[in-house]
Amino acid sequence: MRSVRTRHFATRMRSVPIFGLAIAGLLASALSAPAQALSLTRERPSTVWGHTFSGPATKGVTTSSTPSTKSIQQSTFVVTYNNFPDWAKKDIQAAVDIWSANFVSAVPITVDATWTRVSQPGILGSARPGNFFSNFFNAPDPLLWYPSALANSIAGDDLDKRNPEIVIQANLAANWDQRNDGRPSKSEYDLTSVFVHEIGHGLGFLSTDSYDNFFKYGILEQPTAFDAFVQTPDGQRLSDLQSPSLELGRALTNTLNWVGPLGIAANGGVKPKLYAPARYESGSSVSHLDESTFASSGLNAVMTPNLDAGEVFHDPGPLAIAMLADLKTKPPLGVAIALPGPPRNVVALVGDRSAVITFDFPANARTAQITSYSITNLISGEEISATASPVNISGLKNGVPYTFLVAAKNELGTSEPVPTTPVVPQPAWKIGVLDATSDGIHLAATTYKNQPAIVYTDKTRGDLKVALWNGKVWRKVLVDGRGGSAGRTSHSVAGPVSVCVSGSGSKEVLQIFYTDLVDKDLKHATFDSTKFTFEIVDGDGPSVQSYEIADRVRTASDVSISNACAVTSAGLQVYYRDESQGILLGATKLNSGKWSYELVDGDSKIDNRTTGDVGVALRALSVGGKTYLVYDSVISKNQQSIITAGEVRLATKSSGEKKWSYKSLDTPGGEIAVAGFAVSLNKTAEGVIAAWLTASGVSQGTPTQIRWSNIDLAQNINNIPTDGYGAPALPLALNSKSVAFGCLLRICSANLVAASAKSSLTLVTNTRDKASTDSEWITANKIRYLATSNAGKLVLVRP
């Protein structure tokens, strides 16, 4: 069943002159930044809810906390209301405002809230995180799982743009105070108080434990950071107890304390006691402060399991805020019961005067309580200590082979060391800054009036720019964003972008497609070297148009995920993903100036189409009147939301044809379980070539190799091994001779002609931004460059 979302509306087309164009030179200065850790993030769905139960009637209004005195917004919450009456929305917004002043995050927190009838008596509200993440960038403990909003806050990036960070349900049958006065009677419940409590669960005040009432087993298969701060009286962490086990079952139904230093300090130096009654209560046990200890504690009672009628909480309280702050730090170690086993999958990767050492945790990591890892250089004897993989080893010599030993340590001793294979550092390419004020996370490039043009974003400011080369200097121009001046939007437009050129000679026009990240619309800007015009292509329709409707019109779907444009004799065309329904849409600009819409794929299996979830990775190319679309299609996922089957698809249509022709370029089979993740297209003298990433069935949804094919010839798929350089990832950029790709901490390149040989691989950059980035090949003054993001700047890189 495909889901739909409520949308906003956007502005109409307008024309804007350009003033104050910025001019800058090429390759202003070289970069020298330390390597950044880039983890292989893991994601799991959230299935455990935290509840608020209705307590007894009180003698009257009990204001356990006063409205928050904080007024500085420290985070942004975006709420989707499902079936809520207007009075309820006001109470919920009050709770949202309270948390936005008390929880710090640079990443917006989306909340999916539903007004519904619940099946279990006595529940006022329930909440869960959208997902859980581990091993992400900056994770305090990569072994543990962190809820969406908390993980995004720590990583400084949205780790899952498709799903909400928090899911909340409110019981429509409860006896609510509907007056918005914050003064419920002795038989009424305050909705703002319930949402203050439930948002706390969604932010991370939640254990993922469960309990078997028949066998008395405790179960904790996905220990969270919250579970690691919970200890038994004898010092054992809840996250370290065997699961399932009677021992864990006894722990869940006996005394449990919070051991985070900030929480202890906020509780007057005493370890806060958690709610763990002798009879386990699903949705309440462990995930709350102890009712008998804190019910009468005023400010700190908000995260107890029950809300009494007439009781009001309009502040999270210092204890709950302190405990959430603890979750952003590394938990204290538990009790080590054995020596660590040896680290697994130890590998050394090529760097510039450096090597990157990667490894997996020992098999007994949870019980060994590892304090550090030692990496020993066998040539120099130097030993480096680290707390997690990957580890950058600097100070090496290019061209010299090195081998390292990796061992795990805890308070009981050191594991057996594991050697790496030899690695030979090599020089990276030369890097120069094109725009030091923009990160260029999303970018696209083309040739405009016989010179390169790069359209790129600035995530920090929410801007979109274009850089134009005139043979001597780069001219940098603001396209859209930056507060909405001169007819531009005030929303962030730092999302996916594509660019094409229409016309010829002096009448060439840049056609730029980009995304409004607030309204989730697809926007279009034209640029003739003098002025811009702006319009919305799609996303601002009156309602979501079902994929079952053949006659297409504007939709209200989220169309901000991906886009790719092409110019043919039929006109200007753009293709884009409908995120609300998982389909691939297209739009063609008619001579009348209006847009004509079509559904390309993802809706049916008729005529070799697919019902897969399509178009997250998408590229378009027009050659000789023929349009090529290459895109991914997710066929299946497991219960942990890991893609288990996916393919790369090709859709083509020649001028004058009404229907698309479809085929699969790469499908699951043999060692390939998932094809997709990223795609790239390029025109060559021998035909159109495409490249993509693939994963095996045992790699848990992580790409393991690059494949490419000339799609104009008889299909012959070529593999590009990346051994010694790291598993391939975004960005993926293809030209006629080589493919650039992300290689763990860096960017690498492979020669297509000699792709089967390891010698075809080269190191492009020794660092890479933690966020997923785009890269594009350009040629300026007959020199080939790779445009990409590095150290928060847009740069050009060449051999």
XYZ file of C-alpha atoms in Angstrom, residues 5-657:
653
model
C 1.295 13.024 2.664
C -0.307 16.398 3.310
C 1.427 19.205 1.399
C 1.798 22.986 1.332
C 1.438 25.347 -1.621
C 4.160 27.405 -3.297
C 4.523 30.602 -5.333
C 4.143 31.138 -9.086
C 6.529 32.110 -11.862
C 8.409 35.396 -11.744
C 11.304 37.125 -13.531
C 14.287 38.622 -11.682
C 17.238 40.696 -13.001
C 20.764 39.992 -11.718
C 22.720 42.527 -9.706
C 26.176 42.373 -8.128
C 27.569 39.258 -9.797
C 30.520 37.763 -7.934
C 33.760 37.025 -9.789
C 36.356 34.575 -8.531
C 39.476 32.872 -9.835
C 40.100 29.176 -10.350
C 42.017 27.109 -7.783
C 42.417 29.777 -5.133
C 44.368 27.696 -2.633
C 45.244 24.125 -1.752
C 43.443 22.261 1.010
C 45.136 20.444 3.852
C 42.555 18.986 6.245
C 42.807 15.953 8.528
C 40.933 12.836 7.537
C 37.393 12.607 8.872
C 35.806 9.411 10.157
C 33.036 8.167 7.907
C 31.209 5.214 9.415
C 29.089 2.599 7.699
C 25.780 3.584 9.254
C 23.343 0.820 10.160
C 19.594 1.365 10.420
C 16.818 -0.624 12.110
C 13.095 0.059 12.402
C 11.592 1.113 15.717
C 8.867 -1.172 17.064
C 8.756 -0.433 20.826
C 6.421 2.274 22.143
C 6.553 4.324 25.315
C 3.126 5.060 26.817
C 1.478 7.617 29.056
C -1.177 5.968 31.209
C -4.098 7.797 32.766
C -3.826 8.212 36.520
C -6.630 8.790 39.019
C -8.634 11.972 39.409
C -7.078 14.669 41.562
C -8.691 17.163 43.888
C -8.138 19.894 41.336
C -5.520 21.333 38.999
C -2.022 20.168 39.900
C 0.580 22.256 38.114
C 3.687 20.142 38.524
C 5.761 22.463 36.384
C 5.456 25.975 35.100
C 5.730 26.922 31.416
C 9.302 26.835 30.159
C 11.150 30.111 30.637
C 13.450 29.380 27.707
C 12.587 31.354 24.597
C 15.567 30.624 22.323
C 14.693 28.033 19.708
C 17.353 25.321 19.711
C 15.699 22.944 17.234
C 12.896 22.877 14.678
C 9.988 20.439 14.903
C 7.764 19.835 11.854
C 4.487 18.109 12.757
C 2.182 16.219 10.389
C -1.300 16.138 11.976
C -3.506 13.170 11.134
C -7.218 13.647 12.051
C -6.591 16.099 14.897
C -9.251 18.684 15.782
C -8.085 22.300 15.788
C -8.100 22.648 19.590
C -5.768 19.635 19.874
C -3.309 21.071 17.346
C -2.883 24.135 19.567
C -2.051 22.009 22.618
C 0.398 19.909 20.610
C 2.098 22.995 19.201
C 2.618 24.217 22.756
C 4.430 20.967 23.582
C 6.501 21.239 20.415
C 7.532 24.796 21.306
C 8.587 23.618 24.762
C 10.874 20.917 23.369
C 12.276 23.131 20.599
C 13.596 25.376 23.373
C 15.098 22.462 25.324
C 16.496 19.989 22.776
C 19.454 21.016 20.613
C 19.595 19.839 17.003
C 20.655 21.452 13.738
C 18.547 18.880 11.850
C 14.765 19.469 11.694
C 12.757 16.889 13.664
C 9.696 15.596 11.825
C 6.818 14.253 13.915
C 3.997 12.106 12.534
C 1.079 12.489 14.976
C -2.238 10.625 14.777
C -5.518 11.200 16.622
C -6.937 7.698 17.024
C -8.771 5.240 19.238
C -6.339 2.958 21.071
C -6.993 -0.674 21.902
C -5.397 -0.834 25.358
C -7.476 0.757 28.152
C -5.929 3.605 30.070
C -3.406 4.792 27.461
C -3.498 8.536 26.848
C -0.654 8.623 24.329
C 2.148 6.553 22.846
C 5.351 7.374 20.989
C 8.286 5.707 19.320
C 11.272 6.925 17.296
C 11.044 6.619 13.525
C 14.103 4.355 13.372
C 17.280 3.467 15.250
C 20.837 3.975 13.972
C 24.252 2.681 14.987
C 27.832 3.198 13.817
C 27.019 6.620 12.351
C 29.304 9.641 12.192
C 30.238 10.864 15.688
C 28.269 8.066 17.423
C 29.446 8.077 21.084
C 29.299 4.261 21.114
C 29.046 2.664 17.644
C 27.837 -0.639 19.130
C 24.647 0.924 20.489
C 21.472 2.050 18.731
C 20.319 5.672 18.799
C 16.796 6.919 17.922
C 16.386 9.022 14.779
C 16.193 12.516 16.278
C 19.050 11.876 18.707
C 21.257 10.276 16.040
C 20.609 13.167 13.634
C 21.467 15.676 16.362
C 24.763 13.920 17.101
C 25.707 13.325 13.457
C 24.648 16.795 12.311
C 22.910 15.211 9.325
C 19.542 13.654 8.456
C 20.334 9.934 8.407
C 16.946 8.988 6.950
C 15.186 11.657 4.923
C 12.272 9.374 4.043
C 10.815 8.700 7.494
C 9.730 10.860 10.438
C 11.981 11.099 13.459
C 9.101 10.585 15.922
C 5.742 8.799 15.623
C 3.035 9.671 18.209
C -0.532 8.506 18.795
C -3.068 10.249 21.031
C -6.237 8.579 22.336
C -9.217 10.461 20.915
C -11.532 8.792 23.479
C -9.801 10.256 26.552
C -11.514 12.978 28.557
C -9.364 15.895 27.369
C -9.418 19.523 28.437
C -10.407 21.098 25.091
C -10.280 24.743 26.237
C -6.538 25.325 25.595
C -6.308 26.922 29.028
C -3.846 24.513 30.665
C -6.276 24.068 33.548
C -7.940 20.657 33.270
C -10.581 19.797 35.825
C -10.089 16.985 38.330
C -11.483 14.550 35.750
C -9.805 15.949 32.594
C -6.390 15.322 31.064
C -4.032 17.925 29.603
C -2.986 17.059 26.016
C 0.072 19.351 26.092
C 1.397 17.418 29.098
C 0.952 14.105 27.298
C 2.853 15.374 24.261
C 5.670 16.807 26.392
C 6.014 13.289 27.825
C 5.677 11.450 24.492
C 8.137 13.663 22.616
C 10.598 12.761 25.378
C 10.162 9.092 24.453
C 10.610 9.903 20.776
C 13.843 11.796 21.468
C 15.413 8.824 23.235
C 13.939 8.331 26.712
C 13.100 4.741 25.786
C 14.380 1.184 26.253
C 13.804 -1.440 23.558
C 13.475 -4.308 26.040
C 10.612 -6.796 26.216
C 9.599 -9.601 28.567
C 8.205 -13.126 28.209
C 5.616 -13.436 30.972
C 5.434 -17.242 30.672
C 9.144 -18.120 30.700
C 10.201 -14.976 32.643
C 12.842 -14.209 30.029
C 14.029 -10.697 29.362
C 14.732 -9.776 25.742
C 16.945 -6.931 24.486
C 18.172 -7.698 20.976
C 18.738 -4.064 19.978
C 20.330 -2.323 23.001
C 20.079 1.460 22.803
C 22.183 4.182 24.331
C 19.417 4.504 26.947
C 19.901 0.829 27.907
C 23.655 1.378 28.343
C 23.030 4.084 30.969
C 20.757 1.746 32.957
C 22.513 -0.458 35.525
C 21.589 -3.072 38.095
C 22.697 -2.443 41.711
C 25.803 -4.613 41.131
C 26.981 -2.427 38.211
C 25.907 -4.496 35.208
C 24.604 -2.522 32.268
C 21.223 -3.549 30.936
C 22.687 -3.473 27.410
C 25.300 -6.119 28.297
C 23.094 -8.829 29.791
C 22.557 -11.929 27.692
C 19.409 -11.849 25.583
C 17.111 -13.673 25.941
C 17.855 -14.814 29.493
C 16.360 -15.266 32.934
C 19.080 -12.945 34.252
C 17.824 -10.140 32.012
C 14.239 -10.942 33.010
C 15.138 -10.567 36.699
C 16.888 -7.264 35.980
C 13.832 -5.859 34.195
C 11.641 -6.573 37.230
C 13.957 -5.349 39.988
C 15.825 -2.187 40.956
C 17.373 -0.276 38.048
C 19.242 3.022 38.210
C 20.400 5.658 35.752
C 24.191 6.117 35.883
C 24.693 9.053 33.495
C 26.686 11.779 35.298
C 24.426 14.622 34.127
C 21.302 12.810 35.281
C 22.882 12.027 38.646
C 23.900 15.674 39.085
C 20.376 16.861 38.226
C 19.013 14.456 40.861
C 21.100 15.908 43.666
C 23.989 13.456 43.310
C 21.756 10.373 43.612
C 21.361 7.831 40.809
C 17.806 8.293 39.476
C 15.648 5.225 40.005
C 13.771 3.895 36.973
C 10.320 2.343 36.919
C 10.809 -1.451 37.097
C 7.869 -3.026 38.973
C 7.926 -6.720 39.931
C 5.196 -7.314 37.351
C 6.590 -6.169 33.996
C 4.485 -3.513 32.219
C 4.970 -3.240 28.453
C 5.483 0.349 27.380
C 6.134 1.505 30.947
C 8.811 -0.660 32.598
C 12.345 0.758 32.360
C 11.341 3.561 29.958
C 10.159 5.858 32.791
C 11.326 7.320 36.047
C 10.060 5.442 39.107
C 6.468 6.429 39.883
C 6.662 6.204 43.680
C 9.990 8.089 43.801
C 9.232 10.932 41.410
C 5.425 11.284 41.184
C 5.501 14.076 43.759
C 8.783 15.650 42.651
C 7.238 18.533 40.721
C 9.495 19.450 37.809
C 10.983 15.966 37.547
C 7.713 14.024 37.470
C 7.037 14.475 33.764
C 8.663 11.168 32.717
C 6.877 8.979 35.273
C 4.511 6.456 33.639
C 1.189 7.988 34.732
C -0.475 11.362 34.236
C -3.190 12.117 36.766
C -6.351 13.887 35.762
C -5.886 17.593 36.443
C -2.089 17.307 36.348
C -0.114 19.691 34.108
C 3.467 19.546 32.786
C 4.623 22.450 30.654
C 8.350 21.835 30.973
C 10.391 18.624 30.511
C 12.056 19.208 33.855
C 15.815 19.376 34.571
C 16.182 15.626 35.166
C 14.704 14.535 31.824
C 16.747 17.177 29.984
C 19.928 16.030 31.761
C 19.273 12.370 30.968
C 18.776 13.164 27.275
C 22.044 15.118 27.378
C 23.741 12.029 28.857
C 22.609 10.090 25.774
C 24.811 12.305 23.595
C 27.922 11.147 25.497
C 29.717 7.796 25.695
C 28.123 5.561 28.365
C 30.284 4.394 31.269
C 31.718 0.929 30.782
C 30.056 -2.042 32.384
C 31.671 -5.105 33.923
C 34.150 -6.943 31.667
C 33.786 -10.695 32.049
C 36.372 -11.891 29.513
C 39.356 -10.874 27.412
C 38.372 -9.323 24.073
C 38.361 -11.571 21.057
C 40.472 -10.503 18.069
C 39.121 -7.685 15.857
C 37.435 -9.006 12.704
C 37.800 -8.069 9.035
C 40.962 -6.031 9.570
C 41.936 -4.084 6.424
C 44.451 -1.355 5.530
C 43.415 1.104 2.788
C 45.495 3.414 0.611
C 45.970 7.037 1.694
C 48.199 9.956 0.737
C 51.216 9.622 3.055
C 48.765 7.733 5.223
C 46.723 4.573 5.584
C 43.192 3.992 6.794
C 42.769 0.992 9.095
C 39.280 -0.481 9.283
C 38.026 -3.362 11.410
C 34.882 -4.813 12.945
C 34.260 -5.369 16.630
C 35.340 -8.655 18.233
C 32.583 -11.246 18.442
C 32.351 -10.768 22.235
C 32.378 -6.952 22.188
C 29.266 -6.575 24.383
C 30.629 -8.691 27.227
C 34.305 -7.721 26.886
C 33.691 -3.975 27.473
C 36.516 -2.892 25.169
C 38.324 0.242 26.292
C 40.490 0.828 23.184
C 42.201 -0.641 20.134
C 45.933 -0.593 19.462
C 47.318 -0.252 15.919
C 51.034 -1.035 15.587
C 53.166 -0.027 12.572
C 55.443 -3.033 11.953
C 58.065 -0.905 10.184
C 58.487 1.807 12.811
C 57.126 -0.043 15.845
C 54.916 2.956 16.628
C 51.678 2.097 18.445
C 48.548 4.232 18.119
C 45.504 3.945 20.381
C 41.963 4.407 19.063
C 38.442 3.826 20.337
C 36.711 2.825 17.092
C 37.151 2.071 13.394
C 38.191 3.560 11.006
C 41.567 4.959 12.098
C 43.718 7.275 9.991
C 47.480 6.614 10.296
C 49.463 9.627 9.082
C 53.188 10.337 8.722
C 53.868 7.546 6.224
C 55.879 7.633 2.982
C 54.264 7.259 -0.408
C 55.451 4.225 -2.391
C 56.545 2.264 0.707
C 54.592 -0.891 1.741
C 53.304 -0.968 5.335
C 51.701 -3.656 7.484
C 49.903 -3.055 10.787
C 48.781 -5.146 13.748
C 45.369 -4.427 15.330
C 44.375 -5.625 18.813
C 41.476 -4.934 21.210
C 41.988 -4.028 24.886
C 39.942 -4.020 28.080
C 40.688 -3.867 31.792
C 41.566 -7.573 31.793
C 44.143 -7.479 28.997
C 44.709 -7.449 25.229
C 43.431 -9.691 22.450
C 45.535 -11.559 19.950
C 46.730 -9.047 17.296
C 45.476 -9.340 13.721
C 47.737 -8.233 10.819
C 46.566 -6.198 7.863
C 47.544 -6.940 4.295
C 50.389 -4.692 3.047
C 49.311 -1.247 1.874
C 51.285 1.224 -0.260
C 50.367 4.926 0.238
C 50.152 7.053 -2.916
C 49.792 10.788 -3.636
C 46.280 12.163 -4.071
C 45.319 14.615 -6.803
C 45.782 18.369 -6.567
C 42.892 20.198 -4.888
C 41.894 23.824 -5.363
C 39.009 25.788 -3.895
C 36.339 27.057 -6.265
C 33.942 28.437 -3.615
C 35.086 28.595 -0.002
C 31.678 29.857 1.169
C 29.565 26.963 -0.152
C 29.847 23.238 0.541
C 28.575 22.004 -2.844
C 26.990 18.870 -1.351
C 24.603 18.729 -4.317
C 25.863 19.775 -7.743
C 25.409 19.270 -11.481
C 27.527 20.397 -14.429
C 27.125 21.075 -18.143
C 28.723 22.981 -21.014
C 27.209 26.440 -21.523
C 28.370 28.628 -24.426
C 31.368 26.320 -24.924
C 32.508 26.661 -21.321
C 31.832 24.616 -18.160
C 29.013 25.627 -15.815
C 28.483 24.143 -12.347
C 25.239 24.483 -10.404
C 25.751 23.744 -6.713
C 24.169 24.101 -3.275
C 25.156 25.503 0.089
C 23.562 23.406 2.830
C 24.394 25.869 5.618
C 22.685 28.865 4.008
C 20.146 26.909 1.985
C 21.305 28.548 -1.269
C 21.707 27.460 -4.870
C 24.482 28.981 -7.018
C 25.951 28.657 -10.492
C 29.666 29.032 -11.350
C 30.468 30.001 -14.958
C 33.966 29.707 -16.464
C 34.873 32.284 -19.139
C 38.312 30.886 -19.944
C 40.120 32.921 -17.281
C 38.005 33.234 -14.121
C 34.926 31.751 -12.489
C 31.840 33.941 -12.230
C 29.671 32.848 -9.278
C 25.992 33.806 -9.277
C 23.218 33.236 -6.750
C 20.336 31.314 -8.326
C 17.848 31.005 -5.458
C 17.630 31.081 -1.680
C 19.337 33.481 0.746
C 16.283 34.905 2.458
C 14.043 35.297 -0.590
C 15.346 38.607 -1.908
C 14.599 39.743 -5.467
C 11.813 37.231 -5.912
C 13.740 34.231 -4.607
C 12.314 31.904 -1.996
C 13.115 32.179 1.701
C 13.113 28.372 1.970
C 16.175 26.179 1.761
C 16.825 25.013 -1.815
C 19.980 23.044 -0.982
C 18.660 19.744 -2.310
C 19.154 17.608 -5.423
C 19.804 19.578 -8.626
C 20.140 18.960 -12.371
C 21.034 21.256 -15.271
C 20.555 21.221 -19.057
C 21.100 23.663 -21.915
C 18.489 24.638 -24.497
C 18.897 26.793 -27.609
C 22.130 27.275 -29.518
C 24.881 29.821 -30.036
C 24.279 33.143 -28.328
C 20.710 32.065 -27.499
C 21.707 29.195 -25.252
C 19.831 29.130 -21.937
C 20.663 27.271 -18.743
C 17.745 25.157 -17.497
C 18.181 24.491 -13.775
C 15.974 22.133 -11.767
C 16.155 22.034 -7.987
C 14.106 21.398 -4.859
C 12.305 23.455 -2.235
C 13.157 21.511 0.914
C 10.310 23.064 2.929
C 7.373 22.741 0.551
C 8.962 19.640 -1.084
C 8.354 21.088 -4.564
C 10.354 20.728 -7.795
C 11.442 24.178 -9.011
C 12.787 25.426 -12.333
C 15.016 28.422 -13.060
C 16.154 29.642 -16.479
C 19.257 31.776 -16.938
C 20.267 33.605 -20.129
C 23.434 35.222 -18.676
C 21.387 38.327 -17.824
C 18.342 37.376 -15.777
C 16.601 34.504 -14.077
C 13.007 33.334 -14.323
C 11.507 31.064 -11.681
C 8.588 28.674 -11.585
C 7.327 25.556 -9.813
C 7.160 22.455 -11.988
C 5.321 20.113 -9.622
C 4.510 19.432 -5.999
C 2.126 22.368 -5.496
C -0.998 20.619 -6.777
C -4.231 20.579 -4.768
C -3.855 16.913 -3.736
C -1.684 13.841 -4.151
C -2.550 12.237 -7.476
C -2.739 8.483 -7.089
C -0.348 6.398 -9.171
C -3.426 4.527 -10.462
C -4.633 7.566 -12.441
C -3.359 7.523 -16.028
C -4.240 11.131 -16.962
C -1.552 13.049 -15.059
C -1.810 16.545 -13.585
C 0.106 18.452 -10.926
C 0.395 16.545 -7.682
C 0.853 17.503 -4.039
C 3.376 14.704 -3.489
C 6.860 15.206 -2.109
C 8.944 15.625 -5.293
C 12.158 16.807 -3.645
C 14.214 13.598 -3.612
C 15.747 13.400 -7.102
C 15.504 15.032 -10.529
C 17.199 14.761 -13.933
C 16.607 16.871 -17.038
C 17.022 16.428 -20.801
C 16.457 18.612 -23.887
C 15.149 16.978 -27.062
C 13.191 18.011 -30.150
C 10.062 17.398 -28.065
C 11.158 20.175 -25.719
C 12.557 20.612 -22.239
C 11.964 17.552 -20.078
C 12.524 16.761 -16.425
C 12.106 13.487 -14.568
C 11.726 13.148 -10.802
C 10.756 10.817 -7.989
C 7.357 11.010 -6.300
C 8.503 10.252 -2.770
C 4.953 9.985 -1.449
C 4.199 7.002 -3.696
C 7.598 5.646 -4.812
C 7.038 6.267 -8.523
C 8.953 8.020 -11.315
C 7.261 11.038 -12.898
C 8.095 13.206 -15.897
C 7.145 16.683 -17.147
C 7.607 18.299 -20.584
C 7.501 22.054 -21.222
C 5.023 22.772 -23.998
C 5.222 25.650 -26.482
C 2.371 27.273 -24.543
C 4.633 27.506 -21.522
C 2.599 24.946 -19.580
C 3.875 21.613 -18.307
C 2.576 18.263 -19.521
C 2.893 15.442 -16.981
C 3.420 11.683 -17.262
C 4.060 8.657 -15.068
C 7.209 6.893 -16.287
C 7.574 3.841 -14.049
C 6.858 2.267 -10.681
C 3.112 1.800 -11.107
C 2.602 -1.427 -13.063
C 4.216 -4.527 -14.545
C 2.511 -3.999 -17.910
C 4.855 -3.453 -20.903
C 7.920 -4.441 -18.847
C 7.366 -1.689 -16.280
C 7.869 -2.380 -12.578
C 6.052 -1.943 -9.290
C 9.341 -1.456 -7.461
C 10.143 1.638 -5.394
C 11.944 3.642 -8.082
C 13.992 6.749 -8.776
C 15.945 7.592 -5.628
C 19.058 7.337 -7.809
C 18.272 8.900 -11.201
C 20.139 10.202 -14.260
C 18.919 11.380 -17.692
C 20.707 11.934 -21.003
C 19.572 12.993 -24.475
C 21.561 11.809 -27.506
C 20.438 12.265 -31.102
C 16.759 12.627 -30.290
C 16.763 9.675 -27.892
C 16.239 10.091 -24.160
C 17.899 7.710 -21.710
C 16.773 7.323 -18.096
C 18.745 5.149 -15.680
C 17.368 4.662 -12.176
C 17.244 2.270 -9.244
C 14.291 0.092 -8.247
C 13.973 -1.361 -4.751
C 12.235 -4.722 -4.982
C 12.193 -5.807 -1.330
C 13.346 -4.932 2.191
C 13.605 -7.022 5.340
C 12.083 -6.265 8.743
C 15.121 -4.113 9.586
C 14.443 -1.869 6.534
C 17.595 -3.155 4.826
C 17.217 -3.470 1.053
C 17.438 -7.159 0.188
C 16.720 -7.009 -3.539
C 17.068 -4.181 -6.049
C 17.789 -3.599 -9.714
C 19.023 -0.906 -12.082
C 16.554 -0.038 -14.827
C 16.769 1.688 -18.189
C 13.917 3.557 -19.882
C 14.385 4.961 -23.394
C 12.218 6.933 -25.792
C 13.036 8.383 -29.205
C 11.537 11.562 -30.654
C 8.072 10.943 -32.010
C 7.462 7.881 -29.853
